Short mmCIF file of C-alpha atoms in Angstrom, two decimals:
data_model
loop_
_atom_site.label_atom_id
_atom_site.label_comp_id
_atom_site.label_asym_id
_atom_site.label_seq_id
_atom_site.Cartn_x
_atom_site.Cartn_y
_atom_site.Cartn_z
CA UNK A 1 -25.66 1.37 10.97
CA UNK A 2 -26.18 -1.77 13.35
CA UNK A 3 -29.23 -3.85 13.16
CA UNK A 4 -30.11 -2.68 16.38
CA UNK A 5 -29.99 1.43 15.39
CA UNK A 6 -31.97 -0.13 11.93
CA UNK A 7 -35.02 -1.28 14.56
CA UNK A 8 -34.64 1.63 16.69
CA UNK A 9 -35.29 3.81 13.46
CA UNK A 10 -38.09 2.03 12.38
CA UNK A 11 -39.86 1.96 15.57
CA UNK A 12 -39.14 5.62 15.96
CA UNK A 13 -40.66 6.17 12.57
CA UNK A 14 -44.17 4.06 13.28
CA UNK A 15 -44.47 5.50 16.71
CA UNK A 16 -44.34 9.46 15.05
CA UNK A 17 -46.89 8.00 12.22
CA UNK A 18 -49.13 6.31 14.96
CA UNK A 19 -48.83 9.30 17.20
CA UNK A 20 -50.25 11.54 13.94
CA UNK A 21 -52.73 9.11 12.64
CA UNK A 22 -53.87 8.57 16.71
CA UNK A 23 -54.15 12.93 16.85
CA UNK A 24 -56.29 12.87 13.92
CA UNK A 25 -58.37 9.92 15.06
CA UNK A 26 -58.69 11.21 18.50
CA UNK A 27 -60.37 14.29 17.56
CA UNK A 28 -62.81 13.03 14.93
CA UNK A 29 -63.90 10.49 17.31
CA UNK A 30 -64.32 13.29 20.42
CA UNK A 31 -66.05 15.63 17.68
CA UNK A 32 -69.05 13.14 16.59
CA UNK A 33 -71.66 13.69 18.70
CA UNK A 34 -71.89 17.80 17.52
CA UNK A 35 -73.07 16.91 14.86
CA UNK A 36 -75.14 13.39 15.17
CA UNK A 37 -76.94 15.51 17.96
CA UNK A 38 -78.54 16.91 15.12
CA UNK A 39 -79.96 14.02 13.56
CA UNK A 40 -81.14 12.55 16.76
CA UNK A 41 -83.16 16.01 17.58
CA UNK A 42 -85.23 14.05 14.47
CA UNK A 43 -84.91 10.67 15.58
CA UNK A 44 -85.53 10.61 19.41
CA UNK A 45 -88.18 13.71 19.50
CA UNK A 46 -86.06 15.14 21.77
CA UNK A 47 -84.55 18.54 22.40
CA UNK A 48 -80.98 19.81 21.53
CA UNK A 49 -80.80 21.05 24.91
CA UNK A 50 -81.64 18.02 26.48
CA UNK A 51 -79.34 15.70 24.03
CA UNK A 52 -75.90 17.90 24.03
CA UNK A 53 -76.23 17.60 27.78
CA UNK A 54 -75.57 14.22 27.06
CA UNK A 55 -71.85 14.49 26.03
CA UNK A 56 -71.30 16.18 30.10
CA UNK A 57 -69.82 13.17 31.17
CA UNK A 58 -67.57 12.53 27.92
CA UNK A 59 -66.64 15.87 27.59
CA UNK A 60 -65.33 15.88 31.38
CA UNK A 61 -63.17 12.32 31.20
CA UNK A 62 -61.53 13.68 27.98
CA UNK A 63 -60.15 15.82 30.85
CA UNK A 64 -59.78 14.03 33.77
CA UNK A 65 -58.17 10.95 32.63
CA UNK A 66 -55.68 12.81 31.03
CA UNK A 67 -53.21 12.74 34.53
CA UNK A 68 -53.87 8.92 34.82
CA UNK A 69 -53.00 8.02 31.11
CA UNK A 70 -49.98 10.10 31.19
CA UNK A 71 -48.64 8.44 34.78
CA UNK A 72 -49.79 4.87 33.20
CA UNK A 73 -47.74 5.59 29.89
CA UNK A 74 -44.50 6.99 32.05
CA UNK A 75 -44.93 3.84 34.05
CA UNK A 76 -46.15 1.35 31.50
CA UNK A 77 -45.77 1.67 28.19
CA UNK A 78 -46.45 4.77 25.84
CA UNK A 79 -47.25 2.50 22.52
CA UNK A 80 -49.38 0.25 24.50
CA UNK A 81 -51.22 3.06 25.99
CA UNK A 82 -51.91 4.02 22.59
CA UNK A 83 -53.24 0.60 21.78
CA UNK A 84 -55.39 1.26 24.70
CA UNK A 85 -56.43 4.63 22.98
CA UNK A 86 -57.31 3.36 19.59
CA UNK A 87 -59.55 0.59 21.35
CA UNK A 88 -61.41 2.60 23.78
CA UNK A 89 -61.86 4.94 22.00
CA UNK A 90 -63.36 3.31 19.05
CA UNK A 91 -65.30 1.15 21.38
CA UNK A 92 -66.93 3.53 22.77
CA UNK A 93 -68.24 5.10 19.49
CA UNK A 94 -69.25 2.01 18.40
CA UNK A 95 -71.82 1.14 21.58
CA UNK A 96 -72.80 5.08 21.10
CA UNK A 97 -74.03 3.74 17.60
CA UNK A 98 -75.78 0.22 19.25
CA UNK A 99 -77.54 2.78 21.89
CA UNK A 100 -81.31 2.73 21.98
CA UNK A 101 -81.88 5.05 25.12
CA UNK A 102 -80.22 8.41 25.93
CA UNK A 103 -78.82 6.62 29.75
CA UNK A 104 -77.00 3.57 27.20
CA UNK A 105 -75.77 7.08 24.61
CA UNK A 106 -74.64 9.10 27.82
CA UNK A 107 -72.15 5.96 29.27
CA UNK A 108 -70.92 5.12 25.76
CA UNK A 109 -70.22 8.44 25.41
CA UNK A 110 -68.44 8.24 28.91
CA UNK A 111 -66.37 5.43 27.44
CA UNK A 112 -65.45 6.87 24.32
CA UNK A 113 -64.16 10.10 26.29
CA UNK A 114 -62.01 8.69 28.29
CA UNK A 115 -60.59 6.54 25.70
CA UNK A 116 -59.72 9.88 24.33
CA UNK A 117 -58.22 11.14 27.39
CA UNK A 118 -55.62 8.80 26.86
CA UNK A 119 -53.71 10.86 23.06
CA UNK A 120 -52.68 13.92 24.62
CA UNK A 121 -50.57 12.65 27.40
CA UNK A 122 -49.13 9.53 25.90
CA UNK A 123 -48.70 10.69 21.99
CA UNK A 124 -47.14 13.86 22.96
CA UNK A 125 -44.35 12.00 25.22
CA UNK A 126 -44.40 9.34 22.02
CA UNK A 127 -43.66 11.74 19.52
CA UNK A 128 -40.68 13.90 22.10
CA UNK A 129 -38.88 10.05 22.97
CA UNK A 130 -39.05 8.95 19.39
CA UNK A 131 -37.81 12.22 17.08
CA UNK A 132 -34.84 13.99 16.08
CA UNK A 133 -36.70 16.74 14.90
CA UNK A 134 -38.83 16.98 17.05
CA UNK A 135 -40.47 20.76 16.57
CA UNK A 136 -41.59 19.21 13.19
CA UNK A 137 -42.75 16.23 14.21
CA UNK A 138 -44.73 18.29 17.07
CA UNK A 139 -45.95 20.43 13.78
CA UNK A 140 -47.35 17.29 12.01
CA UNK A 141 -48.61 15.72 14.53
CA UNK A 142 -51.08 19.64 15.13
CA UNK A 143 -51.81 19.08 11.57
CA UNK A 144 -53.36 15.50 11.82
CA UNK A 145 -55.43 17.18 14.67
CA UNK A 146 -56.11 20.25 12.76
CA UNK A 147 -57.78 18.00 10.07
CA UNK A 148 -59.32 15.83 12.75
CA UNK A 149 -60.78 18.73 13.79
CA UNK A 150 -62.35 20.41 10.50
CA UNK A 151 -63.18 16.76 9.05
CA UNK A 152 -65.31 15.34 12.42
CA UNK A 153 -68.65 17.36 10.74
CA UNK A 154 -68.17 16.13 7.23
CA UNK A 155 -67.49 12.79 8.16
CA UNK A 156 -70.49 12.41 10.81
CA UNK A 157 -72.91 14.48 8.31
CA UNK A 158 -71.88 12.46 5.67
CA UNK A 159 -72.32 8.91 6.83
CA UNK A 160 -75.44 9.99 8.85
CA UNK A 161 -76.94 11.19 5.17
CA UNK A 162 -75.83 8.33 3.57
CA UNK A 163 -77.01 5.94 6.53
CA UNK A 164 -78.38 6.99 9.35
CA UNK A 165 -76.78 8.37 12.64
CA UNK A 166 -75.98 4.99 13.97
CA UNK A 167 -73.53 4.24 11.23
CA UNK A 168 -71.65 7.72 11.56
CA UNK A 169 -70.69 6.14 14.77
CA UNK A 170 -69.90 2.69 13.93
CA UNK A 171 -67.87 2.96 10.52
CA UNK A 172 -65.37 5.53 12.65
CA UNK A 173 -65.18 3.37 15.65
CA UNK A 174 -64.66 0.37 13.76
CA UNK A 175 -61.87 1.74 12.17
CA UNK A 176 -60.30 3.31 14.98
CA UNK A 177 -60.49 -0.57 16.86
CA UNK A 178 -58.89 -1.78 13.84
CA UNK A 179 -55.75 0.88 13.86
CA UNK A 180 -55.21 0.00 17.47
CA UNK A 181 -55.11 -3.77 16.10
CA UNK A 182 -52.81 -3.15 13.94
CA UNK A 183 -50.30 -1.43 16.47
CA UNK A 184 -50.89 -4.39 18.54
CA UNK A 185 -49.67 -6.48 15.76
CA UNK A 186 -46.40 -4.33 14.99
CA UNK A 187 -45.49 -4.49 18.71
CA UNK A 188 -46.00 -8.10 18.85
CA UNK A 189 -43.88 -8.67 16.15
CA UNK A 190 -41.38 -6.46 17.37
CA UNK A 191 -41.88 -3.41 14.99
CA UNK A 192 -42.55 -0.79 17.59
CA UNK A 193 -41.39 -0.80 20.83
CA UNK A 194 -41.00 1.42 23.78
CA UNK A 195 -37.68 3.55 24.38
CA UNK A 196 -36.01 4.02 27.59
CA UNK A 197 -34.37 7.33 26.96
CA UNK A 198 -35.06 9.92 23.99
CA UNK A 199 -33.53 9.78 20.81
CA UNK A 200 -32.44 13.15 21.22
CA UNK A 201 -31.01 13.63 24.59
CA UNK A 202 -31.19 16.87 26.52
CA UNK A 203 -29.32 18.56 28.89
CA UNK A 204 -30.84 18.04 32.53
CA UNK A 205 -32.00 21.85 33.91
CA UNK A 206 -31.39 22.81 37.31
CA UNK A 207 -34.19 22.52 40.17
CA UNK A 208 -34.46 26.03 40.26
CA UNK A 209 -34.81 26.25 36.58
CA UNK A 210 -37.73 23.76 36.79
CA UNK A 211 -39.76 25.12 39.27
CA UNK A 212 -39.24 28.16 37.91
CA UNK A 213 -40.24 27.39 33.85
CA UNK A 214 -43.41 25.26 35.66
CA UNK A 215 -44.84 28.75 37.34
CA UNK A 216 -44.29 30.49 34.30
CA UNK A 217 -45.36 27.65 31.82
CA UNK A 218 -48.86 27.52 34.27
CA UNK A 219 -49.60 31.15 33.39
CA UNK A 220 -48.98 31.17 29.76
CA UNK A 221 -50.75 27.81 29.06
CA UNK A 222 -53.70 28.93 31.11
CA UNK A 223 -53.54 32.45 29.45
CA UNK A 224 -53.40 30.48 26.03
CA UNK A 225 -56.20 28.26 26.85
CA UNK A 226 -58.01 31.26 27.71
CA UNK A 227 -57.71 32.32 24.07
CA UNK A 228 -58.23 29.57 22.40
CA UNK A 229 -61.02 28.50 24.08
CA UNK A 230 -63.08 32.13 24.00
CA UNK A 231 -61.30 32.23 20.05
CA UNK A 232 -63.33 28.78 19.21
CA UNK A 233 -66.16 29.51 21.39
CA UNK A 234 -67.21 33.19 19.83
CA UNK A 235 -66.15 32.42 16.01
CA UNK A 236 -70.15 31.03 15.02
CA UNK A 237 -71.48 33.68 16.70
CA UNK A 238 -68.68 36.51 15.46
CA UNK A 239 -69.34 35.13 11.77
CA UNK A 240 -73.55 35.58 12.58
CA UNK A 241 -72.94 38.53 13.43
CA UNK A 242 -70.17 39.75 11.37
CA UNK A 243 -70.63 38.00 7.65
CA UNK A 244 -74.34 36.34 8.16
CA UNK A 245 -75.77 38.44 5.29
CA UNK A 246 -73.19 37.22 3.41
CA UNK A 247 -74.19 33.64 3.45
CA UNK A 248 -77.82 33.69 3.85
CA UNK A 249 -77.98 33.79 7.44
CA UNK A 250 -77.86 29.50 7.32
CA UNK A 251 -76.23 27.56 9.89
CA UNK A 252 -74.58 25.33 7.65
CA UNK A 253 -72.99 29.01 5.70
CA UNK A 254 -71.28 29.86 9.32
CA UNK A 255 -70.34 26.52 10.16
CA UNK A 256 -68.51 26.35 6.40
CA UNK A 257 -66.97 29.33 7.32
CA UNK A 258 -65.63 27.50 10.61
CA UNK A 259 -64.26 24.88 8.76
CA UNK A 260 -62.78 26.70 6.33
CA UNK A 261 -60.66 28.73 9.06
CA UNK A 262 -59.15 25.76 10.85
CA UNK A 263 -58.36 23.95 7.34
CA UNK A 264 -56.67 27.07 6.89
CA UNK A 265 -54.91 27.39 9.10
CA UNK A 266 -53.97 23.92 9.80
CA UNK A 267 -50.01 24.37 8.97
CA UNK A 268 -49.94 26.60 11.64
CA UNK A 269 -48.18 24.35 14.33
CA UNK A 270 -45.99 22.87 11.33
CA UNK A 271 -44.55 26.21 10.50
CA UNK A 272 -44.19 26.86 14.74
CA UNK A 273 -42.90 23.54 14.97
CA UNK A 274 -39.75 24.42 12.08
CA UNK A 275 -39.10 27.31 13.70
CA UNK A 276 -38.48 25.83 17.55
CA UNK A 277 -36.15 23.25 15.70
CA UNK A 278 -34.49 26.40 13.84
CA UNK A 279 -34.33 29.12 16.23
CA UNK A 280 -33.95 28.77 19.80
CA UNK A 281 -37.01 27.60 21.63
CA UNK A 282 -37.94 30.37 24.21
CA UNK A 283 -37.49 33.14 21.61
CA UNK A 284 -39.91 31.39 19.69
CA UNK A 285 -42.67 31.26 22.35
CA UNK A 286 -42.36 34.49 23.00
CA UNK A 287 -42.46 36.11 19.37
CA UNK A 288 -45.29 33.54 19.73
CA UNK A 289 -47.07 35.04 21.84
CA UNK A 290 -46.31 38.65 21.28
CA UNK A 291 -48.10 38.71 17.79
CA UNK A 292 -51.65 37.57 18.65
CA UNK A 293 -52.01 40.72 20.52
CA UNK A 294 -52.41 42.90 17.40
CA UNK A 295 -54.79 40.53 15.78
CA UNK A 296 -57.05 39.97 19.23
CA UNK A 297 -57.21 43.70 19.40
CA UNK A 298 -58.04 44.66 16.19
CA UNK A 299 -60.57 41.77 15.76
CA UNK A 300 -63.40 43.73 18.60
CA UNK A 301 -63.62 46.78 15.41
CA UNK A 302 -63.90 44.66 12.36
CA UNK A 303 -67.20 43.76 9.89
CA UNK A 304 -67.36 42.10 6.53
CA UNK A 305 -65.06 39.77 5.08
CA UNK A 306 -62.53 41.48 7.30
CA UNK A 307 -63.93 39.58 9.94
CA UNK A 308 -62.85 36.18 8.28
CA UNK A 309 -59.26 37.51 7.52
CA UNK A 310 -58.69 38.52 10.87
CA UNK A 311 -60.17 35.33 12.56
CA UNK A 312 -57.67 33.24 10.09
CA UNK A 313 -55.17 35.14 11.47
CA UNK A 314 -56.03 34.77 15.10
CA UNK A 315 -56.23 31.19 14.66
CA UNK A 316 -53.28 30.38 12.94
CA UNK A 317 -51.15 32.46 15.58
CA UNK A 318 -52.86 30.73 18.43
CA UNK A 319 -51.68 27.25 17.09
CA UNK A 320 -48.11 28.95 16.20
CA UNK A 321 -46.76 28.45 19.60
CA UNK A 322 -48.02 25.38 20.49
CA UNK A 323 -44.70 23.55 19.54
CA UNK A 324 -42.79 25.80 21.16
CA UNK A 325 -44.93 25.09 24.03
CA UNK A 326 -44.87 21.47 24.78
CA UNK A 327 -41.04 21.62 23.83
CA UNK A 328 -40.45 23.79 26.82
CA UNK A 329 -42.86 21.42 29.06
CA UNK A 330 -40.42 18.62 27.71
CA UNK A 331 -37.38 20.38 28.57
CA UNK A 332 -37.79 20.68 31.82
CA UNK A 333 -39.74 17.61 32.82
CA UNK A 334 -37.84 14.40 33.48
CA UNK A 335 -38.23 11.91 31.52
CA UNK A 336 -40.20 9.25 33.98
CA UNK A 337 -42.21 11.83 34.21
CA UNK A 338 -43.51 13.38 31.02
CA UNK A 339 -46.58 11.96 30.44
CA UNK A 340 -47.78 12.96 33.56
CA UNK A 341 -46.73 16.27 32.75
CA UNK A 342 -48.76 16.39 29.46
CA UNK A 343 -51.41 15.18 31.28
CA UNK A 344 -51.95 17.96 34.29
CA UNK A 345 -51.35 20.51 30.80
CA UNK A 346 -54.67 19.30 29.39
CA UNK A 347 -56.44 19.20 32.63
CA UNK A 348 -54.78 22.92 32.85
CA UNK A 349 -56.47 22.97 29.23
CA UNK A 350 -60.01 21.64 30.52
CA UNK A 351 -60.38 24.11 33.19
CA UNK A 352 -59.83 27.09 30.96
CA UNK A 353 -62.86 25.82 28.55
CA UNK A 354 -65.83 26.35 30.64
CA UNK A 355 -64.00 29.67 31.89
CA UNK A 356 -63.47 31.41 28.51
CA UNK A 357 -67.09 29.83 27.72
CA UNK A 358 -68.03 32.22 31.00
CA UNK A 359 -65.79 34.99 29.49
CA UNK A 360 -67.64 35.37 26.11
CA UNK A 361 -71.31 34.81 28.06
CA UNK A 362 -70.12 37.44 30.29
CA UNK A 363 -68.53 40.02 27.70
CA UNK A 364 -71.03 39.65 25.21
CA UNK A 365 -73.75 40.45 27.46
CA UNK A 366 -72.62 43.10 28.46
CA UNK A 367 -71.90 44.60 25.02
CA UNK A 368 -73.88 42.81 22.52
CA UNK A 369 -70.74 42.34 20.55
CA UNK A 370 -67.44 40.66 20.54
CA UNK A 371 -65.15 44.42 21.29
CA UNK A 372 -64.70 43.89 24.90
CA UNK A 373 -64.14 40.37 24.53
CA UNK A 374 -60.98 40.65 22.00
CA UNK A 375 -60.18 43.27 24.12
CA UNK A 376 -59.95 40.88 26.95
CA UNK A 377 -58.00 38.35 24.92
CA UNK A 378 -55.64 40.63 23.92
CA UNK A 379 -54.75 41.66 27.01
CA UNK A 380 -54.18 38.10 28.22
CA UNK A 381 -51.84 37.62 25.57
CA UNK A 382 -49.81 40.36 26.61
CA UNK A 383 -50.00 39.04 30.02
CA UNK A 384 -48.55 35.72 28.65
CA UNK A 385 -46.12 37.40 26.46
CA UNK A 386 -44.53 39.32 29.74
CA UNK A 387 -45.09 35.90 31.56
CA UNK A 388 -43.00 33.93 29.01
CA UNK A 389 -40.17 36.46 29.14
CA UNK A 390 -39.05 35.06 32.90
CA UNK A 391 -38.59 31.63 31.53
CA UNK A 392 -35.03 30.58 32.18
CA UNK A 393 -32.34 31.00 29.29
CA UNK A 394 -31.71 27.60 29.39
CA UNK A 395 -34.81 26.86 27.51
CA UNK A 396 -32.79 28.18 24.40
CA UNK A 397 -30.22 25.21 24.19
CA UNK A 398 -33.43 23.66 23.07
CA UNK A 399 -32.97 24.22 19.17
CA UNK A 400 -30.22 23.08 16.72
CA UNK A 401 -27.60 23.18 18.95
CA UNK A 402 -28.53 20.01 20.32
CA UNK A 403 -27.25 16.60 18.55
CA UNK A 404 -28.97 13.92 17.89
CA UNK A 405 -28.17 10.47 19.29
CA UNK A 406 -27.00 7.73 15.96
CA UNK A 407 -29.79 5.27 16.95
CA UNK A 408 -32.03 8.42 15.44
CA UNK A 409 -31.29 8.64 12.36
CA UNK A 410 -34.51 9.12 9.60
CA UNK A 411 -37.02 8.75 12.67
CA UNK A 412 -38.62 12.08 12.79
#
């Protein structure tokens, strides 16, 4: 192995562990507020409804700089986009903690948003120009966020107990400006730099085959938006309902039982990211997709502790094909233009969360349960499922049958 393929490694290697660590970050970060809201019901005098309104603003530029971040890390640079990220974002958490009024909480939160914005874009095009592997390095990388995810509550309840709710902010934005430092450093020195091609090449599709996977790719990511959205959305409320004698009826019983179902099933996109480097790529999203329509259905009928089986399963089978997924959107998106790509996904993404919040509103008023609802969800799976089988069959070169380049060697 040259020198040069012994750099190229390395740098492939930090940009899949900055990509993870920046995943996991990200979503801690974007996940404070939910739960220092609660403190500062005490500290401010102020209402929830009032405060949670508060995180409008954030909550929207998580979305809609995603398309800018992506087009800036196609154009610029991916690892100093992430930089960018780890700054940001931490910045912003750390003027949320300095805020004294709820106009100063509102813009940090405004800043720390749109620092977010900035991961899924430019560390999902990282992490497909830097590994070999790249199904299991999508995996990982969904299990850094997984944990992001089911840690952000412990972390802010924690240091808010310990502290007070300024320092839940500050110790994780510190932190977070110190990681983006540290990149910094490594690609000052040399340690990380940006590629101009992927390590493992791919076979260029057709135009036809493009415009044709991007019509069908629309429906099934809005489809699985859809569920994942109404999934996360109903679960307190489904657990209330379903297992609150169980715990005492106390909030912080049903949101345990929260956590405990996405730290469950937080291997889920490692497990669908081994199989899209395994089997071929479209089969996978589609076997993907086919088998959360037994769980959504059954999940409308269910009581008891059968109600946190079936949501584990629901769960982890919505995260299975997310791999699979952003493979596909990789395969047939050119390479200047992937981040952008990523980036129009999550605004795809944003725009089914306050829908499938509409959905459950809508379904559960109407029924005073969660049956019509699953029943809804299930259906939209299906829809995907029949959606996914029109996706061209060159999506299944995707898979072992491609090589990967020397240079790549070790740096997935």
């Amino acid at each position: 192995m040259t020198a040069l393929s012994v750099a190229e490694a390395r740098s492939a290697r930090l940009s899949i562990t900055f990509s993870c660590i920046g995943h996991m970050a990200m979503h801690i970060l974007a996940a404070l507020y939910l739960t220092v809201v609660l403190e500062l019901e005490h500290a401010w005098g102020t209402g929830y409804d009032e405060l949670i309104r508060l995180w409008t603003l954030g909550s929207l530029m998580i979305g809609l700089g995603a398309p800018l971040a992506g087009w800036l890390g196609d154009r610029w640079s991916d690892a100093r986009m992430m930089v960018v990220m780890f700054i940001l974002t931490g910045a912003g958490s750390v003027l949320a903690g300095l805020a004294q009024t709820p106009v100063q909480l509102m813009a940090a939160l405004a800043v720390l948003g749109t620092g977010a914005s900035i991961y899924h874009p430019v560390g999902m095009s990282w992490v497909v120009k830097n590994a070999t592997n790249r199904g299991r390095a999508m995996g990982v990388m969904g299990i850094f966020g997984s944990l992001g995810i089911a840690s952000a509550a412990l972390i802010a309840g924690g240091l808010a107990q310990i502290r007070d709710w300024h320092t839940a902010f500050l110790v994780p934005g510190a932190v977070s400006i110190l990681l983006g430092l540290v990149l910094a450093g490594m690609i000052a020195a040399g340690l990380v730099f940006d590629r101009r091609g992927d390590v493992r090449p791919q076979p260029r599709a057709s135009r036809g085959d493009v415009v044709r996977a991007f019509i069908v790719l629309s429906v099934t990511m809005l489809c699985a938006g859809l569920i994942f959205n109404g999934t996360q959305t109903a679960l307190p409320k489904w657990f209330e309902a379903g297992m609150g004698d169980l715990v005492g009826g106390s909030t912080l019983g049903i949101g345990g039982l929260v956590t405990l179902v996405y730290l469950l099933t937080s291997s889920a996109q490692f497990i669908g990211g081994w199989l899209a480097d395994r089997f071929p790529v479209k089969r996978v999203y589609v076997l993907c997709l086919l088998v959360q329509v037994p769980f959504l259905a059954l999940a409308g009928g269910v009581g008891g502790p059968l109600v946190l089986l079936l949501a584990t399963a629901m769960v982890f089978t919505s995260g299975l094909q997310i791999p699979a997924e952003n493979l596909l959107l990789a395969r047939y998106t050119p390479e200047r233009h992937r981040g952008l790509a990523y980036g129009a996904k999550f605004v795809l993404s944003l725009g089914a969360a306050p829908l499938a919040v509409q959905m459950v509103a809508y379904t559960y008023g109407r029924t005073q349960d969660f049956s019509l609802l699953y029943a809804t969800l299930a259906a939209l799976a299906l829809a995907a499922w029949l959606a996914a089988l029109l996706l061209p069959r060159a999506g299944e070169e995707e898979g072992p049958a491609v090589a990967a380049a020397p240079a790549a060697s070790g740096a997935d």
